[in-house]
Short mmCIF file of C-alpha atoms in Angstrom, two decimals:
data_model
loop_
_atom_site.label_atom_id
_atom_site.label_comp_id
_atom_site.label_asym_id
_atom_site.label_seq_id
_atom_site.Cartn_x
_atom_site.Cartn_y
_atom_site.Cartn_z
CA ASP H 1 0.00 0.00 0.00
CA GLN H 2 1.93 2.98 -1.32
CA GLN H 3 0.42 5.96 0.49
CA VAL H 4 2.85 8.46 -1.05
CA LYS H 5 3.46 8.14 -4.76
CA GLN H 6 5.98 9.72 -7.05
CA ASN H 7 4.95 8.48 -10.46
CA SER H 8 7.87 9.88 -12.41
CA PRO H 9 11.01 7.87 -11.65
CA SER H 10 13.18 10.34 -13.55
CA LEU H 11 13.18 13.85 -14.96
CA SER H 12 15.69 15.67 -17.16
CA VAL H 13 15.75 19.48 -17.29
CA GLN H 14 18.08 21.98 -18.86
CA GLU H 15 20.10 24.28 -16.65
CA GLY H 16 18.24 27.52 -16.01
CA ARG H 17 14.81 26.06 -16.69
CA ILE H 18 12.15 25.10 -14.14
CA SER H 19 12.08 21.63 -12.61
CA ILE H 20 8.69 20.40 -11.41
CA LEU H 21 8.55 17.27 -9.29
CA ASN H 22 5.19 15.80 -8.40
CA CYS H 23 3.86 13.77 -5.53
CA ASP H 24 0.42 12.28 -4.79
CA TYR H 25 -0.85 10.86 -1.53
CA THR H 26 -3.83 8.81 -0.47
CA ASN H 27 -3.96 9.15 3.32
CA SER H 28 -6.28 11.97 4.41
CA MET H 29 -4.61 11.98 7.82
CA PHE H 30 -1.37 13.40 6.44
CA ASP H 31 -0.98 16.95 7.73
CA TYR H 32 2.64 17.79 7.02
CA PHE H 33 4.70 17.26 3.90
CA LEU H 34 8.43 17.43 3.28
CA TRP H 35 10.84 17.18 0.39
CA TYR H 36 14.24 15.60 0.78
CA LYS H 37 17.14 15.55 -1.63
CA LYS H 38 19.52 12.61 -1.75
CA TYR H 39 22.89 12.18 -3.40
CA PRO H 40 24.34 8.68 -3.98
CA ALA H 41 25.90 7.09 -0.89
CA GLU H 42 24.60 9.89 1.35
CA GLY H 43 21.60 10.30 3.61
CA PRO H 44 18.58 12.39 2.60
CA THR H 45 18.89 16.11 3.22
CA PHE H 46 15.87 18.13 4.25
CA LEU H 47 14.92 20.68 1.60
CA ILE H 48 11.56 22.30 2.29
CA SER H 49 8.27 21.49 3.98
CA ILE H 50 4.66 22.59 4.10
CA SER H 51 1.84 22.28 6.59
CA SER H 52 -1.60 21.22 5.43
CA ILE H 53 -2.99 24.60 6.49
CA LYS H 54 -0.98 26.27 3.75
CA ASP H 55 -0.99 25.90 0.00
CA LYS H 56 2.43 27.31 -0.78
CA ASN H 57 5.82 27.64 0.86
CA GLU H 58 8.84 29.26 -0.72
CA ASP H 59 12.53 29.15 0.16
CA GLY H 60 14.90 30.69 -2.32
CA ARG H 61 14.81 28.71 -5.56
CA PHE H 62 12.50 26.08 -4.06
CA THR H 63 8.72 26.34 -3.81
CA VAL H 64 6.33 23.66 -2.67
CA PHE H 65 2.66 23.77 -3.62
CA LEU H 66 -0.03 21.75 -1.88
CA ASN H 67 -3.46 20.97 -3.34
CA LYS H 68 -5.34 19.23 -0.54
CA SER H 69 -8.49 18.53 -2.51
CA ALA H 70 -6.46 16.71 -5.14
CA LYS H 71 -4.09 15.19 -2.55
CA HIS H 72 -1.22 16.45 -4.64
CA LEU H 73 1.93 18.41 -4.01
CA SER H 74 4.71 19.61 -6.22
CA LEU H 75 8.21 20.98 -5.82
CA HIS H 76 9.35 23.72 -8.18
CA ILE H 77 13.02 24.52 -8.61
CA VAL H 78 13.76 27.75 -10.45
CA PRO H 79 16.27 28.16 -11.97
CA SER H 80 17.57 24.59 -12.06
CA GLN H 81 21.30 24.15 -11.56
CA PRO H 82 23.59 21.15 -12.27
CA GLY H 83 24.14 20.74 -8.52
CA ASP H 84 20.41 20.04 -8.17
CA SER H 85 20.91 16.67 -9.89
CA ALA H 86 19.91 14.14 -7.25
CA VAL H 87 17.03 11.93 -6.18
CA TYR H 88 14.15 13.84 -4.61
CA PHE H 89 11.86 12.17 -2.10
CA CYS H 90 8.46 13.39 -1.06
CA ALA H 91 7.52 12.48 2.52
CA ALA H 92 4.45 12.92 4.68
CA SER H 93 3.54 12.75 8.32
CA ALA H 94 0.12 11.95 9.74
CA ILE H 95 -1.60 13.50 12.73
CA GLY H 96 -0.76 11.69 15.94
CA THR H 97 2.04 9.53 14.54
CA ALA H 98 4.84 11.34 16.35
CA SER H 99 6.43 12.55 13.14
CA LYS H 100 6.88 9.11 11.56
CA LEU H 101 7.57 9.88 7.90
CA THR H 102 6.11 7.98 4.95
CA PHE H 103 8.26 8.35 1.85
CA GLY H 104 7.59 8.13 -1.85
CA THR H 105 9.86 6.10 -4.11
CA GLY H 106 11.75 9.14 -5.37
CA THR H 107 12.31 11.01 -8.62
CA ARG H 108 15.79 11.21 -10.10
CA LEU H 109 16.38 14.73 -11.41
CA GLN H 110 19.14 15.37 -13.90
CA VAL H 111 19.94 18.95 -14.78
CA THR H 112 21.83 19.15 -18.04
CA LEU H 113 24.08 21.91 -19.30
CA ASN O 1 30.05 19.39 12.45
CA ALA O 2 27.77 17.63 14.92
CA GLY O 3 25.58 15.91 12.35
CA VAL O 4 24.00 12.48 12.68
CA MET O 5 26.72 9.85 12.75
CA GLN O 6 26.28 6.26 11.68
CA ASN O 7 28.75 3.43 11.79
CA PRO O 8 29.84 1.35 10.19
CA ARG O 9 29.17 2.84 6.75
CA HIS O 10 29.43 -0.58 5.14
CA LEU O 11 28.83 -3.92 6.79
CA VAL O 12 29.13 -7.36 5.27
CA ARG O 13 27.66 -10.33 7.08
CA ARG O 14 27.15 -13.96 6.18
CA ARG O 15 23.72 -15.48 6.48
CA GLY O 16 22.98 -16.36 10.09
CA GLN O 17 25.32 -13.80 11.63
CA GLU O 18 24.29 -10.77 13.67
CA ALA O 19 24.46 -7.19 12.41
CA ARG O 20 24.77 -4.21 14.75
CA LEU O 21 24.23 -0.73 13.37
CA ARG O 22 24.99 2.34 15.43
CA CYS O 23 23.58 5.83 15.31
CA SER O 24 24.62 8.93 17.25
CA PRO O 25 22.04 11.69 16.89
CA MET O 26 22.80 15.35 16.39
CA LYS O 27 23.88 17.19 19.50
CA GLY O 28 20.84 18.16 21.52
CA HIS O 29 18.55 15.69 19.76
CA SER O 30 16.87 13.05 21.88
CA HIS O 31 14.57 11.50 19.28
CA VAL O 32 15.87 8.85 16.89
CA TYR O 33 14.24 7.16 13.92
CA TRP O 34 15.42 4.20 11.88
CA TYR O 35 14.48 3.71 8.23
CA ARG O 36 15.36 1.03 5.72
CA GLN O 37 15.78 1.54 1.98
CA LEU O 38 15.67 -1.46 -0.30
CA PRO O 39 17.13 -1.11 -3.81
CA GLU O 40 15.03 1.13 -6.08
CA GLU O 41 12.55 1.89 -3.29
CA GLY O 42 11.84 4.74 -0.93
CA LEU O 43 12.73 4.79 2.73
CA LYS O 44 10.48 2.74 4.99
CA PHE O 45 9.99 3.63 8.64
CA MET O 46 11.09 0.99 11.12
CA VAL O 47 11.18 2.37 14.65
CA TYR O 48 11.06 5.61 16.67
CA LEU O 49 12.88 5.87 19.98
CA GLN O 50 13.49 8.40 22.68
CA LYS O 51 16.12 7.94 25.34
CA GLU O 52 15.47 4.55 26.99
CA ASN O 53 12.05 4.23 25.36
CA ILE O 54 10.65 2.68 22.20
CA ILE O 55 7.80 4.94 21.12
CA ASP O 56 6.70 3.35 17.86
CA GLU O 57 8.02 0.10 16.42
CA SER O 58 5.19 -0.48 13.97
CA GLY O 59 7.61 -0.77 11.04
CA MET O 60 9.92 -3.32 12.60
CA PRO O 61 9.74 -6.94 11.49
CA LYS O 62 8.42 -8.99 14.37
CA GLU O 63 11.35 -11.36 14.51
CA ARG O 64 15.13 -10.92 14.48
CA PHE O 65 15.06 -7.11 14.63
CA SER O 66 15.43 -5.02 17.76
CA ALA O 67 16.40 -1.45 18.59
CA GLU O 68 17.50 0.46 21.64
CA PHE O 69 18.51 3.96 22.61
CA PRO O 70 20.17 3.80 26.02
CA LYS O 71 20.59 6.68 28.42
CA GLU O 72 24.25 6.85 27.48
CA GLY O 73 25.67 6.02 24.08
CA PRO O 74 24.34 5.62 20.57
CA SER O 75 21.14 4.05 19.36
CA ILE O 76 21.63 0.51 18.11
CA LEU O 77 19.66 -1.44 15.53
CA ARG O 78 20.32 -5.15 15.89
CA ILE O 79 19.49 -7.76 13.30
CA GLN O 80 19.93 -11.34 14.40
CA GLN O 81 20.44 -14.30 12.04
CA VAL O 82 20.59 -12.09 8.97
CA VAL O 83 19.17 -13.29 5.65
CA ARG O 84 19.83 -12.08 2.11
CA GLY O 85 16.61 -10.05 2.16
CA ASP O 86 18.05 -7.88 4.94
CA SER O 87 20.54 -6.41 2.48
CA ALA O 88 19.64 -2.73 2.30
CA ALA O 89 20.67 0.75 3.32
CA TYR O 90 19.70 1.57 6.89
CA PHE O 91 19.31 5.23 7.75
CA CYS O 92 19.06 6.84 11.12
CA ALA O 93 17.48 10.26 11.63
CA SER O 94 17.15 12.50 14.64
CA SER O 95 14.99 15.40 15.71
CA PRO O 96 15.21 17.76 18.69
CA ARG O 97 11.78 17.23 20.19
CA GLU O 98 8.53 15.39 19.86
CA GLY O 99 6.38 16.86 17.14
CA ALA O 100 9.32 18.28 15.19
CA TYR O 101 8.56 17.13 11.69
CA GLU O 102 11.94 17.82 10.15
CA GLN O 103 14.26 14.90 10.65
CA TYR O 104 17.98 15.04 10.00
CA PHE O 105 19.49 11.96 8.47
CA GLY O 106 22.82 10.27 8.82
CA PRO O 107 24.80 8.90 5.86
CA GLY O 108 23.43 5.39 6.29
CA THR O 109 24.85 1.92 6.79
CA ARG O 110 24.88 -0.34 3.76
CA LEU O 111 24.36 -3.91 4.90
CA THR O 112 25.26 -6.70 2.51
CA VAL O 113 24.38 -10.26 3.43
CA THR O 114 26.32 -12.90 1.54
#
């Protein structure tokens, strides 16, 4: 039962353009969402998060959008840089689960020159 | 840099042996989480511990796996009588307090069972 889904296993974007990574979820109890970035042989690094009471959160080049009615969130990276090439994981936490995170399967982003 | 530390980074065990994975949380963090990542999959929650207490072990296999976070020292994930299916990357994360959603991950331990 995959409660957090990232349907695009990979994405290729040119440097300077926008990268849009998508994530869908099925559990209505999720109230907090996070994006992590992961390089090979390293642990995930926290990128940006959003509470379910908001529909947008921005931090520099990174913006996360949340559409609760569609149970969908997306991460926008503008402009994309070669150093952004990594695997991006969407994660969610449900009310009352003491911050246990449920992860998607990841999207591998490659930013080309 | 007082980040989350995990050791060993790589561990090779033969079937039937025991594996011990260690995690030292970030300074000031008293909440520890263990996750497992199988090849080509996302991270799966295993267990959540505070000092001397297991808070949520709903993701732990019922047999052969155990975890602890003693008053002194690192958190330890123990896998007894390892099997090939235990081969995975095991990540530890820590957070400063209950209810803090952002978790900070260590570099992981890659367990290979031969």
